[in-house]
mmCIF file of C-alpha atoms in Angstrom:
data_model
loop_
_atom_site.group_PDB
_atom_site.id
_atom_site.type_symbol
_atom_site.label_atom_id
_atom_site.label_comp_id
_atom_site.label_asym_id
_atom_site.label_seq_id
_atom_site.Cartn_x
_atom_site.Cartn_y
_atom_site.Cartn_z
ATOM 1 C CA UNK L 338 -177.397 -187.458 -225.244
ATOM 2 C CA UNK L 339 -180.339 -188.814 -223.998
ATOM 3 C CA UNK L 340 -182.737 -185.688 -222.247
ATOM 4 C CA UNK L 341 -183.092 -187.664 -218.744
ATOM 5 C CA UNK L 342 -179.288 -187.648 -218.652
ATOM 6 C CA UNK L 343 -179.143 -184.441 -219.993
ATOM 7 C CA UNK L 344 -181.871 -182.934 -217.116
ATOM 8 C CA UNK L 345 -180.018 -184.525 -214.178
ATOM 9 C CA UNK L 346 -177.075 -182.591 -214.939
ATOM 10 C CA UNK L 347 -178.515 -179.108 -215.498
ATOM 11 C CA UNK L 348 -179.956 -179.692 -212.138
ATOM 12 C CA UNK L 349 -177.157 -180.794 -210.362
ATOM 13 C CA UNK L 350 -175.405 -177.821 -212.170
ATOM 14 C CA UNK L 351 -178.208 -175.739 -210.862
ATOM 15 C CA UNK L 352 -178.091 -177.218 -207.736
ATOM 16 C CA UNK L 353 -174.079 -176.242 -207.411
ATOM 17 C CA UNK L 354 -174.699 -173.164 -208.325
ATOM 18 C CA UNK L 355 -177.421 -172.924 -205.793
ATOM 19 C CA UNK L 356 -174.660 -174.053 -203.051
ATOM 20 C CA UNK L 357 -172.249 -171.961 -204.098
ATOM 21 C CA UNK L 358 -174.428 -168.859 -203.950
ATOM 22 C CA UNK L 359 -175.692 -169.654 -200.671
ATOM 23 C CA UNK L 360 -172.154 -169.467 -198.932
ATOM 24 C CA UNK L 361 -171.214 -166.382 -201.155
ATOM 25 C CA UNK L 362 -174.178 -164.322 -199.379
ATOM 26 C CA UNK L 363 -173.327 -165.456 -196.148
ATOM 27 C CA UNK L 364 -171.772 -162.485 -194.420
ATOM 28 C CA UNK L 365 -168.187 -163.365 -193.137
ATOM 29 C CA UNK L 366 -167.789 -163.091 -189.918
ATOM 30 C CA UNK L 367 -164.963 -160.403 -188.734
ATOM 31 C CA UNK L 368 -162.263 -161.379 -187.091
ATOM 32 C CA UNK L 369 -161.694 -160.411 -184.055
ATOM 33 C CA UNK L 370 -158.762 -160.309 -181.652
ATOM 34 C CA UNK L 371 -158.228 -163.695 -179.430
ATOM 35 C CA UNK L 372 -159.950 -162.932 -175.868
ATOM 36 C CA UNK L 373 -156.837 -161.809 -173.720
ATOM 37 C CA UNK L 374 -155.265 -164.294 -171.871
ATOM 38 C CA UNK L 375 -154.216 -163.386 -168.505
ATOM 39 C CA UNK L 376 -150.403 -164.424 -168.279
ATOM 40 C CA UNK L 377 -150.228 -166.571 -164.909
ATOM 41 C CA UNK L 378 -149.001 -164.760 -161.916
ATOM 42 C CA UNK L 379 -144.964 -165.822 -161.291
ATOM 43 C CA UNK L 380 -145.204 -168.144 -158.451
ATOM 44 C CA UNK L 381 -142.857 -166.365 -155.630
ATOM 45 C CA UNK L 382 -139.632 -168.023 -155.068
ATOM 46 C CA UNK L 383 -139.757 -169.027 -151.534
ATOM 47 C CA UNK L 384 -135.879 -168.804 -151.351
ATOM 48 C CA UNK L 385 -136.343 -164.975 -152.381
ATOM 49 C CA UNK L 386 -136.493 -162.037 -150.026
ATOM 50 C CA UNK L 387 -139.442 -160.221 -150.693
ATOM 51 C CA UNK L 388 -139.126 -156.618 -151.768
ATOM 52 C CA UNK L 389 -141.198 -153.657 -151.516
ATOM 53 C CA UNK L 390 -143.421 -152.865 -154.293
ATOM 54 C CA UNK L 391 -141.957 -150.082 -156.602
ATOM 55 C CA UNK L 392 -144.949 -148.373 -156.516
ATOM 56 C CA UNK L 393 -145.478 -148.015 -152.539
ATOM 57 C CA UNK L 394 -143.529 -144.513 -151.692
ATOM 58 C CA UNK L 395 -140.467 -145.088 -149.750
ATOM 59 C CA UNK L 396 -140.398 -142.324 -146.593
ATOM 60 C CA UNK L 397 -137.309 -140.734 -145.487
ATOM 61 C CA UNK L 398 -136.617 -141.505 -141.805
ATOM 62 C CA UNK L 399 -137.991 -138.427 -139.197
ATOM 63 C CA UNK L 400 -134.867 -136.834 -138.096
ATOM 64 C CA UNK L 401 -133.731 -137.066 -134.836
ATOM 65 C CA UNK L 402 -135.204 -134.492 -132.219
ATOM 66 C CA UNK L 403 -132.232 -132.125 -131.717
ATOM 67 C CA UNK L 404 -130.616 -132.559 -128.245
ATOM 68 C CA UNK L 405 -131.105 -128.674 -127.070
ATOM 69 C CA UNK L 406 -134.169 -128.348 -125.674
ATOM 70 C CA UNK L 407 -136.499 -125.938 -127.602
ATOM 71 C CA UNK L 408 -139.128 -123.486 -126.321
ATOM 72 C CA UNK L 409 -142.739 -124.204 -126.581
ATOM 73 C CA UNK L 410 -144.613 -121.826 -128.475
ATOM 74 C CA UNK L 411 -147.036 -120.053 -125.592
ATOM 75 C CA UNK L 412 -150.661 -121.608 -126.612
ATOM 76 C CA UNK L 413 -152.830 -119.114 -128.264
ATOM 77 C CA UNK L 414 -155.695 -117.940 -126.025
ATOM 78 C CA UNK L 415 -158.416 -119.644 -126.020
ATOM 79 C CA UNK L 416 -161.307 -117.460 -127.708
ATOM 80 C CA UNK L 417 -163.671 -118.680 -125.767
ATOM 81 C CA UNK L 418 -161.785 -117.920 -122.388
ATOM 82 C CA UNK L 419 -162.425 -114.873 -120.378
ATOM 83 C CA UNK L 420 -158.916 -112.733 -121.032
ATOM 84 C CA UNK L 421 -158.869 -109.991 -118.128
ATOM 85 C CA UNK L 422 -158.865 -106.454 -119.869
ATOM 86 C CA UNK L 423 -155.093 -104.873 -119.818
ATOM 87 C CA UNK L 424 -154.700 -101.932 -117.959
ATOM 88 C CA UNK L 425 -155.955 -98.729 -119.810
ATOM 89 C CA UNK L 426 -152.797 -96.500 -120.102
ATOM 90 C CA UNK L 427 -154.971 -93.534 -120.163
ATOM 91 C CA UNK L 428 -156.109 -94.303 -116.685
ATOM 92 C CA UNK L 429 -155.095 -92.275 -113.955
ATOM 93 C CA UNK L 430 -152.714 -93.466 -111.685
ATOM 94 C CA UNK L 431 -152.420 -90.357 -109.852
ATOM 95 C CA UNK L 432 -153.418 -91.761 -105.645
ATOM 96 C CA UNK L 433 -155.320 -88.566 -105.394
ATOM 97 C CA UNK L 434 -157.093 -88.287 -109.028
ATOM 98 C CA UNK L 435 -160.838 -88.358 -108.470
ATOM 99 C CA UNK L 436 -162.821 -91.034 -108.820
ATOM 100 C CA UNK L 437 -166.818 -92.280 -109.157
ATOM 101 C CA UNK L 438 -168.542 -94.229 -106.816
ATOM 102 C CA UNK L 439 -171.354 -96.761 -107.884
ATOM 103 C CA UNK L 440 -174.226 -94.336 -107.514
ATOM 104 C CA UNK L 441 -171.926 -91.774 -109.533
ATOM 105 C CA UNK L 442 -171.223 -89.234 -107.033
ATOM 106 C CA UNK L 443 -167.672 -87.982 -107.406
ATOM 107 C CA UNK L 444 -165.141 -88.845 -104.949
ATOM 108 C CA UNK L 445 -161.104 -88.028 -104.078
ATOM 109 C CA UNK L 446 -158.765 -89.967 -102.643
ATOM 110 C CA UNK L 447 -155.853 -87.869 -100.947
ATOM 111 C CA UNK L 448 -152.653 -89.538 -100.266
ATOM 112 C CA UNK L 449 -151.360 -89.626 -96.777
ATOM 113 C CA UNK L 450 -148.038 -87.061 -97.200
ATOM 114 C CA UNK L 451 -145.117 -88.969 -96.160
ATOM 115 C CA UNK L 452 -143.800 -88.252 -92.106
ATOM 116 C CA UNK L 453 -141.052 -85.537 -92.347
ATOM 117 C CA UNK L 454 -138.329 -85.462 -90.024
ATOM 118 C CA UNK L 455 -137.585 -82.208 -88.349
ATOM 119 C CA UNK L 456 -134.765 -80.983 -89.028
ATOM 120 C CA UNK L 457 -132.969 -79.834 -85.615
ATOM 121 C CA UNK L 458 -129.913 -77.569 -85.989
ATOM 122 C CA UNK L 459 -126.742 -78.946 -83.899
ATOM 123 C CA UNK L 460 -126.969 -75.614 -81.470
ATOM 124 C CA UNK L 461 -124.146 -77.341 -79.394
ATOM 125 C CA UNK L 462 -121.476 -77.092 -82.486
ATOM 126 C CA UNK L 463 -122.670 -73.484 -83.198
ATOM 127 C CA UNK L 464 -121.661 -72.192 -80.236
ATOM 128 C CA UNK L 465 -118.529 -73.916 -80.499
ATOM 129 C CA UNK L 466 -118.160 -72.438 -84.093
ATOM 130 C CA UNK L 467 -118.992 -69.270 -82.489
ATOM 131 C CA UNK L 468 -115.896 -69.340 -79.517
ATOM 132 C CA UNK L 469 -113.692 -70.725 -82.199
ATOM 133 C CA UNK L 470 -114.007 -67.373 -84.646
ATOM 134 C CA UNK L 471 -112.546 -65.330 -81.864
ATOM 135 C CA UNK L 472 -109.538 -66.965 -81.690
ATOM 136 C CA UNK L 473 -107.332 -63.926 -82.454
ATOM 137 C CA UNK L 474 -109.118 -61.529 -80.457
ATOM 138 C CA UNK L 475 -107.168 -60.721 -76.782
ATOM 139 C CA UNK L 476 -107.744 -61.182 -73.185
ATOM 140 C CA UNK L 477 -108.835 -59.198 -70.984
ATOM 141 C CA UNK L 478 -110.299 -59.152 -67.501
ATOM 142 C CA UNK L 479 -114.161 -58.691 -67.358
ATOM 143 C CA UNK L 480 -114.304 -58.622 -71.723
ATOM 144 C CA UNK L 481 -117.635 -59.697 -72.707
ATOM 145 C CA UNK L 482 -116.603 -58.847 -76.370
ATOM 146 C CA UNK L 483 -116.789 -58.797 -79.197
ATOM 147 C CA UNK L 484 -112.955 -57.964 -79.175
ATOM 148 C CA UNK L 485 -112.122 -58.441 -75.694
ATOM 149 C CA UNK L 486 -112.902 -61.544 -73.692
ATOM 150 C CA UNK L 487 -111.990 -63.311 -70.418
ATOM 151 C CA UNK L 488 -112.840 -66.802 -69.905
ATOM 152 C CA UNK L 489 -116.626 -66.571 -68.682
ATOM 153 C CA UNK L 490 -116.969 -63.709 -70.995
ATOM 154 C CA UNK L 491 -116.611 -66.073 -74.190
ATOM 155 C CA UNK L 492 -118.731 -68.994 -72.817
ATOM 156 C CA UNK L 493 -121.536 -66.146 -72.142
ATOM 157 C CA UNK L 494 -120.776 -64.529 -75.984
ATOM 158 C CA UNK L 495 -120.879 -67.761 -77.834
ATOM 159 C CA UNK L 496 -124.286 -68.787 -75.742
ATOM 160 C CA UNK L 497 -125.991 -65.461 -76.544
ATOM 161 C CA UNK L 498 -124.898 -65.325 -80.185
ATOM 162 C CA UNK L 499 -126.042 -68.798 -80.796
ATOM 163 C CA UNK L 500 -129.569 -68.193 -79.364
ATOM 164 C CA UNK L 501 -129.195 -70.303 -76.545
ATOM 165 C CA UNK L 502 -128.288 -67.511 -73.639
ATOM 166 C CA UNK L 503 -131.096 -69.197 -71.293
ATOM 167 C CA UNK L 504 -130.004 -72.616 -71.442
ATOM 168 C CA UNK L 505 -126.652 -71.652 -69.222
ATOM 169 C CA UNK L 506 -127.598 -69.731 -66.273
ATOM 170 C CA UNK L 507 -125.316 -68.122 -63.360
ATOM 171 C CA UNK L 508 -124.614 -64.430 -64.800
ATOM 172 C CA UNK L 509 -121.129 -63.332 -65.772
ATOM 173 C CA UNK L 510 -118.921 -65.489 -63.719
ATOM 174 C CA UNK L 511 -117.544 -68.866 -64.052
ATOM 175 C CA UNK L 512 -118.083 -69.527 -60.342
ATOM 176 C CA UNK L 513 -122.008 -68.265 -60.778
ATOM 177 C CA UNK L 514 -122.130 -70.803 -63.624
ATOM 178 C CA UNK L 515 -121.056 -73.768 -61.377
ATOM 179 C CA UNK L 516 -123.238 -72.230 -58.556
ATOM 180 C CA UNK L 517 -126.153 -72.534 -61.336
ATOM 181 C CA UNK L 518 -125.540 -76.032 -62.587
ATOM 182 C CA UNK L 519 -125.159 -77.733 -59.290
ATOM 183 C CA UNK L 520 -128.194 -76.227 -58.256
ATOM 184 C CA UNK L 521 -130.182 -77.796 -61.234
ATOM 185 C CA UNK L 522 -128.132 -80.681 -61.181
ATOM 186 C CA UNK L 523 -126.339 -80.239 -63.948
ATOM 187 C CA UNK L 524 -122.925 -80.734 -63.595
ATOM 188 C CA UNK L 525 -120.768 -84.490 -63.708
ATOM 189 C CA UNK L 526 -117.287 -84.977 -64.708
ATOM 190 C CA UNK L 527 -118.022 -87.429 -67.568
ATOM 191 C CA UNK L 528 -120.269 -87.710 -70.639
ATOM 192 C CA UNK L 529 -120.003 -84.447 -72.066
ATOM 193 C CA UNK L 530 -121.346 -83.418 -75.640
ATOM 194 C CA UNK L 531 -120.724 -80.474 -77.434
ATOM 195 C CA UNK L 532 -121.241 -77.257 -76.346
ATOM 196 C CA UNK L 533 -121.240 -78.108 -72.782
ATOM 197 C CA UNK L 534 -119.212 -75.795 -70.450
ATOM 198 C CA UNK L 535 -115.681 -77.037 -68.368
ATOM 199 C CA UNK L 536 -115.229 -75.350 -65.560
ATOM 200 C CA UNK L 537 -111.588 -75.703 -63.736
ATOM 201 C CA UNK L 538 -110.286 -74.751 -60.565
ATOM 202 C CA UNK L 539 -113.684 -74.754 -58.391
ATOM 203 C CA UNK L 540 -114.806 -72.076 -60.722
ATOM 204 C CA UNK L 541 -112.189 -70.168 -61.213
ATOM 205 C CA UNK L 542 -112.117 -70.720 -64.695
ATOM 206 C CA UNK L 543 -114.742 -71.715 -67.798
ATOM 207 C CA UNK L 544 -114.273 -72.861 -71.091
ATOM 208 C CA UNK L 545 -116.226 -74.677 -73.838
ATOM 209 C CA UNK L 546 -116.188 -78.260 -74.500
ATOM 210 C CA UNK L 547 -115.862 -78.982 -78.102
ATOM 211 C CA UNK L 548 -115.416 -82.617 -78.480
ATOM 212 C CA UNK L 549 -112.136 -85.396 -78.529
ATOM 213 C CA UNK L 550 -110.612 -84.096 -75.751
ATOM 214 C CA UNK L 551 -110.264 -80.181 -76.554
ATOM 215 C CA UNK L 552 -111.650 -77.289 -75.182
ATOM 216 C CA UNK L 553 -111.798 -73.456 -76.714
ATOM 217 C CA UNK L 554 -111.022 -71.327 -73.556
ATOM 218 C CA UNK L 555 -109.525 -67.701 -73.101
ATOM 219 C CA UNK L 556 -106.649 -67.926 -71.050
ATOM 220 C CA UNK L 557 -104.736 -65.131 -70.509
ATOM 221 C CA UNK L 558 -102.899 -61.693 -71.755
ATOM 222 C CA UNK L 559 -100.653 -63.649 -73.215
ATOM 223 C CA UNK L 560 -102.564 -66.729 -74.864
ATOM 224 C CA UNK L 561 -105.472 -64.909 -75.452
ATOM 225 C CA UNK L 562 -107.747 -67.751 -76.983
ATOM 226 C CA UNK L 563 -106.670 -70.948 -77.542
ATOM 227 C CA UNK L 564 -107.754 -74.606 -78.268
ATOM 228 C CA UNK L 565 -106.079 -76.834 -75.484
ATOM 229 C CA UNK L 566 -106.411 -80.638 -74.297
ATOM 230 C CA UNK L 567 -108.790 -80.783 -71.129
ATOM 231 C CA UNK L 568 -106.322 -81.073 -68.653
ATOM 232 C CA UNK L 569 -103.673 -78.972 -70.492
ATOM 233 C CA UNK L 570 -104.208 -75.745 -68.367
ATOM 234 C CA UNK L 571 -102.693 -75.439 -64.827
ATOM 235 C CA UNK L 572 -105.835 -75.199 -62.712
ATOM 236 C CA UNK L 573 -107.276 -78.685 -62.329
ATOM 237 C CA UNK L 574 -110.599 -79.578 -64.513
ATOM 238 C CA UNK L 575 -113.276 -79.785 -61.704
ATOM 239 C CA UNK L 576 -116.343 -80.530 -63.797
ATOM 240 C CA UNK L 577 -118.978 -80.431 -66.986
ATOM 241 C CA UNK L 578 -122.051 -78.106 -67.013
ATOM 242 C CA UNK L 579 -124.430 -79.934 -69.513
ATOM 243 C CA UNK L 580 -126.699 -77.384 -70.796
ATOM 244 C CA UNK L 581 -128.601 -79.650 -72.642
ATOM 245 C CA UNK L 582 -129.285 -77.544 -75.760
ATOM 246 C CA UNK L 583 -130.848 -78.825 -78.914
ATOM 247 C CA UNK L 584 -127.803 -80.737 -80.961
ATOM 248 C CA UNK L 585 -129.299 -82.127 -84.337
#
């Protein structure tokens, strides 16, 4: 083979081989993943109702205020409000403790002691109390007692052993009694009260007036002392002596 021939094929062996070892050191190239491709959205179907998202939290309905009305929880006091101090229970409450003035001299307050009413004992119904506890004891002419009594006699007894001897004047006698309360002007046939002294027959006889209609008299010997109607007896009632003593 001729040499020229010969030459142009070692080189373009050479030259092939050349090639072929420039493409073996070329690195290769790594593959790599495609680039994502973002899948189109879904158009919406207009025909379709939309929905809520999934994700968006679905809240339960707020129940329905309950038909009794409920109490409002009292506010809390404001801190910043004045709140007026509660009473100290260990201060005295006592009107008549002592207290301190502003330039600290010590002071008492003295409650006013409530207005008592005087008691007045019913003198009237004690001396009918009195004439009534002889009842029992016998008649007799000119008895002053305390076993023996005529009819002045037990008007004067009860008087003097209720206390009240100077409120009925005119001695001893019925007709002295009379004498005294017409005198003093004393004496009416209506409106008695108790105590007060009946005197019958234009003082011929005396008895004590005790109230609805009776009177406590000594009568005689044989009735001794007795409770009888006003116009029971048979000497007719003349009139009242009102003594006026104290009846509570």
């Amino acid at each position: 083979m001729p040499n020229h021939i010969h030459g142009l094929r070692v080189t373009a062996i050479a030259l092939f081989v050349a090639i072929a070892g420039t493409t073996a050191a070329v690195a290769p190239v790594a593959a790599t993943d495609p680039a994502p491709v973002e899948s189109p959205s879904p158009t919406p179907d207009p025909s379709a109702t939309p929905s809520e998202s999934p994700s968006a939290p679905v809240e339960s309905p707020t129940p329905s205020a309950d038909p009794s009305p409920s109490v409002e929880p009292a506010p809390s006091a404001d801190p910043s409000a004045g709140v007026a101090p509660s009473a100290d229970p260990a201060a005295p409450t006592d009107p008549a403790a002592p207290t301190s003035d502003p330039n600290g001299s010590l002071t008492t307050t003295v409650a006013a002691p409530a207005p008592v009413r005087a008691i007045v004992p019913n003198l009237g119904l004690r001396v009918v109390r009195i004439a009534l506890a002889q009842r029992g004891d016998q008649y007799r002419a000119g008895g002053q007692g305390p076993y023996y009594f005529d009819c002045s006699g037990l008007v004067r007894y009860a008087y003097r052993k209720a206390g009240v001897s100077a409120k009925l004047g005119g001695g001893s006698s019925a007709r002295g009694m009379l004498y005294w309360g017409r005198i003093h002007g004393l004496t009416s046939s209506r409106n008695p009260r108790i105590g007060d002294v009946a005197i019958y027959g234009g003082g011929t006889h005396a008895g004590i007036w005790m109230g609805k209609g009776r009177v406590v008299q000594a009568l005689n010997p044989r009735l001794d002392i007795r409770v009888l109607g006003l116009h029971a007896v048979t000497k007719p009632f003349t009139t009242f002596i009102h003594t006026r003593i104290p009846r509570g």
